[in-house]
Coordinates of C-alpha atoms and ligand atoms in Angstrom, one line a residue:
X1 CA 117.8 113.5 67.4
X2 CA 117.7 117.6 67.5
X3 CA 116.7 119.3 70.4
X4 CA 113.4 120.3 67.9
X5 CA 112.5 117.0 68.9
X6 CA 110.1 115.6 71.4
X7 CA 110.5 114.1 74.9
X8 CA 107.8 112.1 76.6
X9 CA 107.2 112.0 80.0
X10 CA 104.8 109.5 81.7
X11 CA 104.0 110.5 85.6
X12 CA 104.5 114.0 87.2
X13 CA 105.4 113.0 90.6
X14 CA 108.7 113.9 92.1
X15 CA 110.9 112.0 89.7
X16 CA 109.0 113.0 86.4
X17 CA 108.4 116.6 87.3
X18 CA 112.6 116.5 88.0
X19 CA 113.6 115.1 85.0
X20 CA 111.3 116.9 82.7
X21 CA 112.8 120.2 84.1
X22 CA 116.4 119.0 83.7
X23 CA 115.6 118.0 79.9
X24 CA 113.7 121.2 79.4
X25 CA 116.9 123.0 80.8
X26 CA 119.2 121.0 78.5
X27 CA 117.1 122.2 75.7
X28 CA 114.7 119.8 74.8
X29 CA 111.3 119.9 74.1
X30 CA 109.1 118.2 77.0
X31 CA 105.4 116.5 76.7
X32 CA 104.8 115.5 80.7
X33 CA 101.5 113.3 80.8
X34 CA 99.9 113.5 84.5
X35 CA 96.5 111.3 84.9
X36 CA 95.4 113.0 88.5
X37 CA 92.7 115.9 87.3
X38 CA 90.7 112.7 85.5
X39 CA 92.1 109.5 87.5
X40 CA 93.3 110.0 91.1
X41 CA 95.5 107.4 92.8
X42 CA 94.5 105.8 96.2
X43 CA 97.1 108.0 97.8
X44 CA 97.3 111.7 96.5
X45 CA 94.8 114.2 97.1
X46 CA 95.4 116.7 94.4
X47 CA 95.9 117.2 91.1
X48 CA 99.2 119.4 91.3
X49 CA 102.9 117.6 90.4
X50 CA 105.2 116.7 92.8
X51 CA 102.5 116.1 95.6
X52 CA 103.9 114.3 98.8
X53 CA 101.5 111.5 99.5
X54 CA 102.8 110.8 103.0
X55 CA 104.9 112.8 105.3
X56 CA 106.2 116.3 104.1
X57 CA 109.5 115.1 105.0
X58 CA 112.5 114.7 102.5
X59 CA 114.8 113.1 105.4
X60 CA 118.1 114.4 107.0
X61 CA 120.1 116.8 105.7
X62 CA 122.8 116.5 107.8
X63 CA 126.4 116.6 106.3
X64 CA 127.2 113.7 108.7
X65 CA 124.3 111.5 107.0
X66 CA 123.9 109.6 103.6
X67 CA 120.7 111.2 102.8
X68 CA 122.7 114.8 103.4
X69 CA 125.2 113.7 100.7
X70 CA 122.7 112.7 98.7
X71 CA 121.0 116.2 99.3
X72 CA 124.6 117.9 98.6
X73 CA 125.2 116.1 95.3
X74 CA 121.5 117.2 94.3
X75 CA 122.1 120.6 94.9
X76 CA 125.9 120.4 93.1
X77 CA 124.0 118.6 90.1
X78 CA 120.7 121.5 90.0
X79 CA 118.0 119.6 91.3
X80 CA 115.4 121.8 90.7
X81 CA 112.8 120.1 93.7
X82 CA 115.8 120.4 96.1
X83 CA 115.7 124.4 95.6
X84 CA 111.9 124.7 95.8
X85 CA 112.0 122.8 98.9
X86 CA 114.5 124.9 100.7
X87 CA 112.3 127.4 99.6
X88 CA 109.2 126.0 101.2
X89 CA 111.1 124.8 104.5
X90 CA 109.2 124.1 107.7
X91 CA 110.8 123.8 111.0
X92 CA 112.2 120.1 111.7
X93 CA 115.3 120.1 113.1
X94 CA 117.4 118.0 111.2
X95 CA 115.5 117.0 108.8
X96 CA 114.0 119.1 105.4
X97 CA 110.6 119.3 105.7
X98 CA 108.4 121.6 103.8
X99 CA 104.8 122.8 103.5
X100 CA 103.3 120.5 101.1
X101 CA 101.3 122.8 99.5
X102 CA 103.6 125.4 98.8
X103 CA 106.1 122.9 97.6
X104 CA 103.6 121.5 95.1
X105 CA 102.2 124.7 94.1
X106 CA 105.6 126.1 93.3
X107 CA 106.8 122.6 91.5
X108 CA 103.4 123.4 89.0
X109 CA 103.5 126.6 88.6
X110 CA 107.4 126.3 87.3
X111 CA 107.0 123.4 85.0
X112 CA 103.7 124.5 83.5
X113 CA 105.3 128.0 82.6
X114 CA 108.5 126.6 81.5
X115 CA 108.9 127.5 77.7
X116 CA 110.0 123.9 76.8
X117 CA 107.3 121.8 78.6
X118 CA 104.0 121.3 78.1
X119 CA 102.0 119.3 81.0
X120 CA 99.2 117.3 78.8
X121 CA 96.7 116.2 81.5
X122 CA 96.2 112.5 80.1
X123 CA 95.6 108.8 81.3
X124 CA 98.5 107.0 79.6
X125 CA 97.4 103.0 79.1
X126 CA 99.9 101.8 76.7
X127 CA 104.1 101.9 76.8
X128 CA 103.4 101.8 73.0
X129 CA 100.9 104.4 72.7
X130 CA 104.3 106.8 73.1
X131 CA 107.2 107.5 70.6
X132 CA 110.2 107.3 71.9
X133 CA 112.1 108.8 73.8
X134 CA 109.7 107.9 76.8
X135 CA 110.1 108.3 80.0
X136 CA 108.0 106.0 82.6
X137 CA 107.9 107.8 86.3
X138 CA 104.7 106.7 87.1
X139 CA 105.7 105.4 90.3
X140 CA 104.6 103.4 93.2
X141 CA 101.1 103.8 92.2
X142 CA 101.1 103.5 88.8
X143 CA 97.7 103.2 86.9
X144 CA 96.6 99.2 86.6
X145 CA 96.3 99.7 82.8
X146 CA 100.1 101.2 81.9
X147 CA 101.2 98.5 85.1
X148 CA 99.6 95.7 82.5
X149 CA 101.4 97.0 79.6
X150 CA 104.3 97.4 81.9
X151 CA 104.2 93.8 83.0
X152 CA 103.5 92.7 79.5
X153 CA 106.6 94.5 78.0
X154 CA 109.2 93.0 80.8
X155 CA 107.3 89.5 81.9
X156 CA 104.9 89.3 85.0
X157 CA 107.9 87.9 86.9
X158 CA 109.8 91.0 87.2
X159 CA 107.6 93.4 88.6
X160 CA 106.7 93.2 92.1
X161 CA 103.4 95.1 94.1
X162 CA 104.1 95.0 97.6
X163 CA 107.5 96.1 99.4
X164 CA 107.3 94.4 102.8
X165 CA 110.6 95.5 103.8
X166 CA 112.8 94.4 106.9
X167 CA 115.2 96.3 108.7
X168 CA 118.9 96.5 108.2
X169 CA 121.7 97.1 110.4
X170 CA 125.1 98.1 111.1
X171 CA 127.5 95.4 111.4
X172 CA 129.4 97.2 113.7
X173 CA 126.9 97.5 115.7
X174 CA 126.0 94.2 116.6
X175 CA 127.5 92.5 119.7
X176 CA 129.5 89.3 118.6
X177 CA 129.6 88.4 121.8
X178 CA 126.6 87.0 122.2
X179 CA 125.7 86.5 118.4
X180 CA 127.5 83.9 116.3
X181 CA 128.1 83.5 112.6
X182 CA 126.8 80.0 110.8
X183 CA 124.3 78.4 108.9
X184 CA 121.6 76.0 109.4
X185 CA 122.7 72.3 109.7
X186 CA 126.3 73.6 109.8
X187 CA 126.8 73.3 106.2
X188 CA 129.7 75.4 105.9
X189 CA 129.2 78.2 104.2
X190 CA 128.4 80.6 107.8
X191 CA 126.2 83.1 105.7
X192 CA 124.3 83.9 108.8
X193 CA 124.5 86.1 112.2
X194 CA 122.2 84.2 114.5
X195 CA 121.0 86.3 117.7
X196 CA 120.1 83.3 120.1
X197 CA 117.3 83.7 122.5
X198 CA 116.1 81.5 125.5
X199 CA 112.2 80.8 126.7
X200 CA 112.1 84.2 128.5
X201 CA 113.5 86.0 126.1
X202 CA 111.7 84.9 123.3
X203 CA 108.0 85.6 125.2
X204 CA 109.2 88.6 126.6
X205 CA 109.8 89.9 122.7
X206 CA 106.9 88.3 121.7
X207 CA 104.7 90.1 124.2
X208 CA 106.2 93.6 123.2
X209 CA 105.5 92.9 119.5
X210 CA 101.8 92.9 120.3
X211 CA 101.8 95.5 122.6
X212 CA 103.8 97.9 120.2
X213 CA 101.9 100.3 118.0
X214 CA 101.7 99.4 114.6
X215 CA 101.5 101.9 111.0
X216 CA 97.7 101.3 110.1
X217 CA 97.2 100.3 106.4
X218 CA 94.9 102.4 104.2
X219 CA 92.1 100.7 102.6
X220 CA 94.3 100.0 99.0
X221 CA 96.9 98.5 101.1
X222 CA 94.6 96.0 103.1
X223 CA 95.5 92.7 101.9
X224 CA 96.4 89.0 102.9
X225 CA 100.5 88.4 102.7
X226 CA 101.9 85.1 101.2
X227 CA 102.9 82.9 104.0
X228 CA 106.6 83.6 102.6
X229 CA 106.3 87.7 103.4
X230 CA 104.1 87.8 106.3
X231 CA 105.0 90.8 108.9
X232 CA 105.9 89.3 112.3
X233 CA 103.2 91.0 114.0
X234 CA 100.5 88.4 112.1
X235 CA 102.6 85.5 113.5
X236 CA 102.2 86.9 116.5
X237 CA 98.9 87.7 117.0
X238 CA 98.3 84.0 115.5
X239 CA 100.1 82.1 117.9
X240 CA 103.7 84.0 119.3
X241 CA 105.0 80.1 119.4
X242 CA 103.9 80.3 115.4
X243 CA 107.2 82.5 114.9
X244 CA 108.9 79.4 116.0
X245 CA 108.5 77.7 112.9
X246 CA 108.8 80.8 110.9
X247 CA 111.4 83.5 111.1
X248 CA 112.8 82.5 114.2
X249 CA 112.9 78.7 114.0
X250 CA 116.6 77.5 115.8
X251 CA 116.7 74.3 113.9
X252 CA 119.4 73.4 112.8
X253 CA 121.3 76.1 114.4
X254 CA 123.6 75.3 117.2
X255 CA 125.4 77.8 119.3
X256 CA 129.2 77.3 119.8
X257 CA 129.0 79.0 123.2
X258 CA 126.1 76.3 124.5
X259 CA 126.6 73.5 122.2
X260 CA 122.3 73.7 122.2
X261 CA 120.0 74.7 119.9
X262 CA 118.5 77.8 121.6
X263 CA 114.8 78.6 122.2
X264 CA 114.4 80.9 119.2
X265 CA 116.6 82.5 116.7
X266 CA 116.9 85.7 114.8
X267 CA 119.1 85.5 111.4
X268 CA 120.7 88.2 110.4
X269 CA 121.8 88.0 106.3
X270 CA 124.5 90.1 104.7
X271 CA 123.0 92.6 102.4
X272 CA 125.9 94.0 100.7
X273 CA 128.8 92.8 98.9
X274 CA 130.9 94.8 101.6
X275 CA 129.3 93.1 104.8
X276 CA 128.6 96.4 106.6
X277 CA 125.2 96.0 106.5
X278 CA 123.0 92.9 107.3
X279 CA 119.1 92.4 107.0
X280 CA 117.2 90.6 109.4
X281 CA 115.3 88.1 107.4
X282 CA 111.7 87.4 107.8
X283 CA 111.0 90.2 109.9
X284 CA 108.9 92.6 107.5
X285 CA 106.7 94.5 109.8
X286 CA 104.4 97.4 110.4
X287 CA 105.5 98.5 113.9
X288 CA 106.1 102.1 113.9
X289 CA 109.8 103.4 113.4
X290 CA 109.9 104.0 116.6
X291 CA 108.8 101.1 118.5
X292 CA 111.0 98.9 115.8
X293 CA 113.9 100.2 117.8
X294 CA 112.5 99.9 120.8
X295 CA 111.6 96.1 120.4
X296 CA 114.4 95.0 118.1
X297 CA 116.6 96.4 120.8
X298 CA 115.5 93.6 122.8
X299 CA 116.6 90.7 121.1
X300 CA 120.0 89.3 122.3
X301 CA 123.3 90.8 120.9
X302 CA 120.8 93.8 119.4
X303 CA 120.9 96.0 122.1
X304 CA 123.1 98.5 120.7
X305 CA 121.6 98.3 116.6
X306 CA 122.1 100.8 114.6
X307 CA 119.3 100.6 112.2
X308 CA 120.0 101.5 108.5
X309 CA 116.5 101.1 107.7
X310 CA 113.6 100.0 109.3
X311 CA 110.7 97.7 107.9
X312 CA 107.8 98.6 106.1
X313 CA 105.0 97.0 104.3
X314 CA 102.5 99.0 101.7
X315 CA 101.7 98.9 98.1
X316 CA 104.4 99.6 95.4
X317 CA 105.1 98.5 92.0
X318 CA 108.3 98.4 90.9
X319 CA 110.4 96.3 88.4
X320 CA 113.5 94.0 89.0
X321 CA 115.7 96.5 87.7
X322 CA 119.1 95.0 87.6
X323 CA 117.7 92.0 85.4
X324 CA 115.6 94.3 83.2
X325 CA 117.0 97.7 82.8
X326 CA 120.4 98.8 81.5
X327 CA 123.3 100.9 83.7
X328 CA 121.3 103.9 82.0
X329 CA 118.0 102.9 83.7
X330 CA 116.4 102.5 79.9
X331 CA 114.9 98.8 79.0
X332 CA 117.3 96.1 77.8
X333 CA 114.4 95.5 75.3
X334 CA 113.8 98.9 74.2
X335 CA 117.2 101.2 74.2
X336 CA 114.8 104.6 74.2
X337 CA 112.4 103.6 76.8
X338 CA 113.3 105.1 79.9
X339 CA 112.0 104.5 83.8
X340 CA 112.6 106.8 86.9
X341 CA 111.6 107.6 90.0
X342 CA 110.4 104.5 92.9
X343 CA 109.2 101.9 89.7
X344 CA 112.7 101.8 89.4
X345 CA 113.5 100.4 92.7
X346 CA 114.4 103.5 95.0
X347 CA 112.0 104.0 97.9
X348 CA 112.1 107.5 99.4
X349 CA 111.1 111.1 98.1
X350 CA 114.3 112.0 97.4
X351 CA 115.6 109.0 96.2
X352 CA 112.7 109.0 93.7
X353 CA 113.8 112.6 92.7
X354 CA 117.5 111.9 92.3
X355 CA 116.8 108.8 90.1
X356 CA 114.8 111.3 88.1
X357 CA 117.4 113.8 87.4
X358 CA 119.7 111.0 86.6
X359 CA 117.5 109.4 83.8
X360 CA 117.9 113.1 82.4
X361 CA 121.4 113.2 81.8
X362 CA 121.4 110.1 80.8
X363 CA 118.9 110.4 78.0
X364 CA 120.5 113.8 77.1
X365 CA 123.9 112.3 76.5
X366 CA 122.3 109.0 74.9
X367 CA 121.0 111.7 72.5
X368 CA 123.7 113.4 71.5
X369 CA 125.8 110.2 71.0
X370 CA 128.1 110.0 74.1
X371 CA 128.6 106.9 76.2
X372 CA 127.3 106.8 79.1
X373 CA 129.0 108.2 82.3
X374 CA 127.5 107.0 85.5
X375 CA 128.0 108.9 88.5
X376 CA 131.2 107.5 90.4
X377 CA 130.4 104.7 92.9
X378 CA 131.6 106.2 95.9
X379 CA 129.1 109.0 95.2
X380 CA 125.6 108.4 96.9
X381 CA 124.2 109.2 93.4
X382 CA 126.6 106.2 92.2
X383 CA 125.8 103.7 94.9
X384 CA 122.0 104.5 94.5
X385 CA 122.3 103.7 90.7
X386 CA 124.7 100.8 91.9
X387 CA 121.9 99.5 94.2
X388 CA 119.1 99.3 91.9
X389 CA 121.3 97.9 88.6
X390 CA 123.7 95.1 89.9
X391 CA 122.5 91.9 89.6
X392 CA 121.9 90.7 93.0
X393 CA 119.6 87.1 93.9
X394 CA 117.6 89.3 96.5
X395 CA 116.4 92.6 95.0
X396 CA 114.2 94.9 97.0
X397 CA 113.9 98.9 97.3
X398 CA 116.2 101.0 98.8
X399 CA 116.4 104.3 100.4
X400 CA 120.3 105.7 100.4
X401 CA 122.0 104.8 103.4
X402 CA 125.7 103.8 104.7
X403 CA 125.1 100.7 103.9
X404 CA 124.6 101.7 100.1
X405 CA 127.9 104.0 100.0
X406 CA 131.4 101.2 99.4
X407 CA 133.1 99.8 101.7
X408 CA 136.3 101.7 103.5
X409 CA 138.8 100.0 104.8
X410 CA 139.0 99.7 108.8
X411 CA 139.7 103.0 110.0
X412 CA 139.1 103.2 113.7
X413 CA 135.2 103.5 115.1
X414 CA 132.1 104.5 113.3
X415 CA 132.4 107.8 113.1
X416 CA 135.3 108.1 111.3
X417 CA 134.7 105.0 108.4
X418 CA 131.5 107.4 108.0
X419 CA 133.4 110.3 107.7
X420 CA 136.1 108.7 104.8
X421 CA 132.4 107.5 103.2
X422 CA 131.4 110.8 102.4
X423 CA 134.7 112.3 101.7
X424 CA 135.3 110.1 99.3
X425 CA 131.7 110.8 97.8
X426 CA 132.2 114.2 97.8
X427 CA 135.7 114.0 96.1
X428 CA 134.4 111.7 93.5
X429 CA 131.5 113.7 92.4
X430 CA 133.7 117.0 91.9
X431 CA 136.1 115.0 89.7
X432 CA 132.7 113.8 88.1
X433 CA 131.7 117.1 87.7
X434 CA 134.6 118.7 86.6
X435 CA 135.5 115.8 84.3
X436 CA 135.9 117.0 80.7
X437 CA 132.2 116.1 78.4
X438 CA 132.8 112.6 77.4
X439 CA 133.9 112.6 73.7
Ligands
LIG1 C1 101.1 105.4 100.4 C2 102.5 105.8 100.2 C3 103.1 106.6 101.2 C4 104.5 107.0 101.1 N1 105.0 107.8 102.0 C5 106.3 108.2 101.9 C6 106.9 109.1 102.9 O1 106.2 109.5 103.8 N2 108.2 109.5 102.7 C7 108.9 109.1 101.6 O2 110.1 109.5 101.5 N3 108.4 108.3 100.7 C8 107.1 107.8 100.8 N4 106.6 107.0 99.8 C9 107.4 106.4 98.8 C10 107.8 107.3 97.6 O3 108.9 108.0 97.8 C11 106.7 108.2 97.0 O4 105.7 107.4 96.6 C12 107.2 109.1 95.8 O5 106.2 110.0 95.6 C13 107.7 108.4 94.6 O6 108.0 109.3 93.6 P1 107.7 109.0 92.0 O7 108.0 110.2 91.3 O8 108.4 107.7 91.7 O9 106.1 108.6 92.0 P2 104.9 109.6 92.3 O10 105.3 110.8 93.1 O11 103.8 108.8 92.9 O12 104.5 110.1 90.8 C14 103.9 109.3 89.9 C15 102.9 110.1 89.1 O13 102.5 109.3 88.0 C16 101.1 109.5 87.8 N5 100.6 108.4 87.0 C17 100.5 107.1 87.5 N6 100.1 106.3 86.5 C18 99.9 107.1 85.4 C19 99.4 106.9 84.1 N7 99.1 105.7 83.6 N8 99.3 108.0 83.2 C20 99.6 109.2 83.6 N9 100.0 109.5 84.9 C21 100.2 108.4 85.8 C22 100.6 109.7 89.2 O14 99.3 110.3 89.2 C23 101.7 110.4 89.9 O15 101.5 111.8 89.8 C24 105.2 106.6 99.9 C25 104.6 105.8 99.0 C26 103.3 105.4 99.1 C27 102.7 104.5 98.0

């Protein structure tokens, strides 16, 4: 294909606004369909790309952080969003914040003058109503008629609507003194960290998981949970005993240090390959960020967690991307159909806007007939694209975090495995970058 040739964009949110910039810098010729002046979704407000639904926060950008590297490698890779919001910055200590309205207003006004784009302010229905190339950044929200023909292309079973997330921690920063590692009915395979509680300890919890304040869901994401991902709090306010039989049932689970079943228990499972990071299973919930700590801290052996991500439950469609996309993020079925952005399996602002200028190059050297050269794994770019296209049995979205970024080997405390992490990251994605064109 020549660079007279056409690429089609579906969804000018974060990631499709990104990635139609990047292609329009590599010298393609850019239609980006946005819905919002004729169909708004339950979230946004306007009809300008890029719009923040939420916060107007795009995380830490610390240099000690995994969502700083991921901010670094942006900026060494010209994300185009990253530099507008810099631009737009509001005072937040740590973290990039930005005033949403300038950062949205600058985002439009800079893809609708760009010479190579044109923004067509269309519904698209159909994956098929598109030539290829496409592009599918329609994210969370995505319009029910292009999420049937979504759902239709890959199979109902691979695309999911809710993300009821539950926290993950630091392995080092749970005390194994008090937790133990086994399975249920001691069937040898330990796959679990068990925090053990007793009668008080359990009611005590219990009480503070009413009492804590809780995210309120907007009207769109008011809806009755499968038993199977129910948050913790609707146990609770059921019966507390209820979570007895649920996520914290103790049969089967015997504690070496008592020889006993204990009153309650919280499992912990692994969630990566590396064990640094472990999720704690069943315990979805809508307690605020804050009070997650707060409570979670309670539970024996917790005191000290280090969360790596805290729960969440609210509407999003995305796909099962490692069974149904390729390393280059197109479909398995469908070599020239792309998806970016949160469908893909990110969670995050940024993370959708990274994913989008990934799907960029990767279509750009697709086109011009080079393999394809994924970011390096120790690179938070990598381990993001590693994260949402290695097969795994349990698949759910991701912001970047530690846990994301390959393992190190022991290396002294916290601080300084972290420290090698993003060393490494930063090493790898200069050699990335300097790396001769692939041939
Ligand atoms: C309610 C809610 C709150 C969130 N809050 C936060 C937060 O505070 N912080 C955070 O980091 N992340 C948050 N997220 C998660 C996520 O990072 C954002 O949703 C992010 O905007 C995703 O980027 P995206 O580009 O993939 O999708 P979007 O930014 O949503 O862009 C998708 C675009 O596609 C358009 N579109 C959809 N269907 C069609 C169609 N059929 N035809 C044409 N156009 C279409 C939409 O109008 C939209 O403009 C939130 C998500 C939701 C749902």
């Amino acid at each position: 294909m020549g660079f007279d040739e056409t690429i089609y964009i579906v969804g000018a949110g974060l990631a499709g606004s990104e990635c139609a910039y990047q292609l329009a810098q590599f010298g393609y010729r850019v239609k980006l369909f946005e819905m919002r002046d004729k169909v708004q979704t339950p979230a946004h407000r306007s009809d300008r790309l890029a719009e923040l639904v939420c916060s107007n926060s795009l995380g830490s950008m610390t240099d000690y952080s995994a969502s700083g590297q991921l901010k670094w490698e942006a900026q060494q890779l010209g994300s185009l969003l990253l530099d507008v919001a810099h631009r737009n910055r509001v005072p937040a200590g740590m973290a990039l914040s930005v005033d949403r309205e300038l950062f949205s207003g600058e985002v439009t006004q800079i893809i609708q003058s760009h010479p190579n784009i044109e923004v067509v302010r269309e519904l698209v229905e159909d994956l098929d109503q598109l030539p290829r190339p496409t592009i599918i950044a329609t994210g969370p929200l995505t319009e029910s008629r292009l999420q049937h023909s979504i759902e239709n292309h890959f199979g109902s079973e691979f695309c999911y609507f809710f993300d009821a997330i539950a926290p993950i921690i630091d392995r080092d920063s749970i005390n194994m003194e008090i937790v133990w590692q086994g399975d249920r009915w001691d069937r040898g395979t330990k796959d679990y960290l068990n925090c053990p509680m007793n009668e008080e300890e359990f009611f005590r919890f219990t009480d503070e998981v009413a009492r804590a304040e809780k995210v309120t869901p907007r009207d769109f994401e008011k809806t009755s949970f499968f038993e199977g991902c129910m948050p913790i709090e609707t146990f609770v306010e059921r019966d507390p005993v209820s979570l007895r039989f649920g996520p914290c049932s103790p049969k089967g689970l015997v504690n070496p240090r008592t020889k006993r079943w204990p009153f309650a228990v919280v499992q912990l499972r692994q969630e990566n390959r590396e064990a640094t990071a472990y999720n704690m299973v069943g315990f979805q919930t809508r307690m605020t960020y804050g009070e997650q700590v707060r409570v979670f801290r309670m539970i024996p052996g917790l005191e000290e967690a280090e969360f790596l991500k805290l729960g969440s439950i609210h509407r999003n469609l995305y796909i099962h991307s490692p069974k149904v996309l390729s390393q280059d993020l197109s479909s398995k079925k469908d070599p020239l159909l792309f998806f970016a952005g949160q469908i893909t399996g990110v969670e995050g602002y940024f993370e959708s806007t990274s994913i989008g200028l990934l799907v960029a190059r990767f279509l750009r050297d697709k086109l011009q007939g080079h393999p394809l050269v994924p970011p390096p794994r120790a690179s938070a770019f990598g381990s993001l694209l590693s994260a949402i296209t290695e097969e795994r049995d349990y698949f759910q979205p991701t912001n970047i975090n530690f846990g994301l970024l390959p393992f190190v080997p022991e290396c002294g405390n916290k601080r300084i495995k972290r420290e090698r992490q993003l060393h490494f990251a930063k090493e790898s994605l200069k050699d990335y970058l300097g790396a001769p064109p692939a041939p």
